[in-house]
């Protein structure tokens, strides 16, 4: 059996999961993305072996049901392409709501190595901002917030507090509904990437543990950014180090 053509170019993409498409699972997105590659005629490279797979690697995919403006992946290509044209072609080949936002030629260094934190927005309908603020204060004041989550290995208890880098309640509600009569607390949350991973729903469980705060309806969660967390608390886009004006080897 002949070998596959080698990878001659690697492209890194940023994409979004919006609206109803936030309920797309990672596996469903992977299938849709592979179909989009075929529709767009992308010269994707394949692995060796009896069952070759397209050269695609994903970084820190958001959970099912969570929206995101900052999902990342990398593809290996058999022939070089223009990243801007590739972005347009793939975006057109995917369903609206799965939107390709950026594409760059990969430089040195691993994509996953540039991601150590995520910025989340949590909308909590029917929760007064004042009540949310008191719960957040209690969470931040605790040395440890133990929560439980069911894993493949069974129920596991871990500390949700140590991963939280920033946790604030927005001063004004700007929920999409815009309904003045219905309160909606808006939370900004920055979580470091740790093991085991701490997700927004774990932090929400922590609010229930420390303050008894439990939204009557499921919160709506959106990942706004992910990347490296600076000492100033900002998150750097992992694609920034790949742009033409970036120095070789990173920022």
Short mmCIF file of N, CA, C and O in Angstrom, two decimals, residues 26 53 86 130 142 160 169 190 237 248:
data_model
loop_
_atom_site.label_atom_id
_atom_site.label_comp_id
_atom_site.label_asym_id
_atom_site.label_seq_id
_atom_site.Cartn_x
_atom_site.Cartn_y
_atom_site.Cartn_z
N UNK A 26 -19.07 17.64 19.91
CA UNK A 26 -17.75 17.69 19.25
C UNK A 26 -17.68 16.67 18.13
O UNK A 26 -17.13 16.96 17.05
N UNK A 53 -6.88 8.78 8.25
CA UNK A 53 -7.75 9.82 8.77
C UNK A 53 -7.20 11.18 8.37
O UNK A 53 -5.99 11.37 8.26
N UNK A 86 -9.11 30.03 2.17
CA UNK A 86 -9.55 28.81 2.84
C UNK A 86 -10.62 29.12 3.86
O UNK A 86 -11.63 28.40 3.96
N UNK A 130 -27.78 41.30 42.19
CA UNK A 130 -27.31 41.43 43.57
C UNK A 130 -27.11 40.07 44.24
O UNK A 130 -26.13 39.86 44.96
N UNK A 142 -13.79 31.79 49.69
CA UNK A 142 -13.50 30.43 50.17
C UNK A 142 -12.11 29.99 49.75
O UNK A 142 -11.65 30.30 48.64
N UNK A 160 -13.16 23.42 42.77
CA UNK A 160 -13.44 24.32 41.65
C UNK A 160 -12.84 25.71 41.87
O UNK A 160 -12.73 26.49 40.93
N UNK A 169 -19.53 39.96 38.40
CA UNK A 169 -20.89 40.13 37.90
C UNK A 169 -20.96 41.47 37.18
O UNK A 169 -20.50 42.49 37.69
N UNK A 190 -13.14 33.79 34.24
CA UNK A 190 -11.90 33.33 33.62
C UNK A 190 -11.40 32.15 34.42
O UNK A 190 -11.18 32.26 35.63
N UNK A 237 -4.88 35.64 22.19
CA UNK A 237 -5.33 34.74 21.13
C UNK A 237 -4.16 33.84 20.72
O UNK A 237 -3.09 34.33 20.37
N UNK A 248 9.26 34.99 15.11
CA UNK A 248 9.35 33.53 15.09
C UNK A 248 9.49 33.02 16.52
O UNK A 248 10.29 33.54 17.30
#
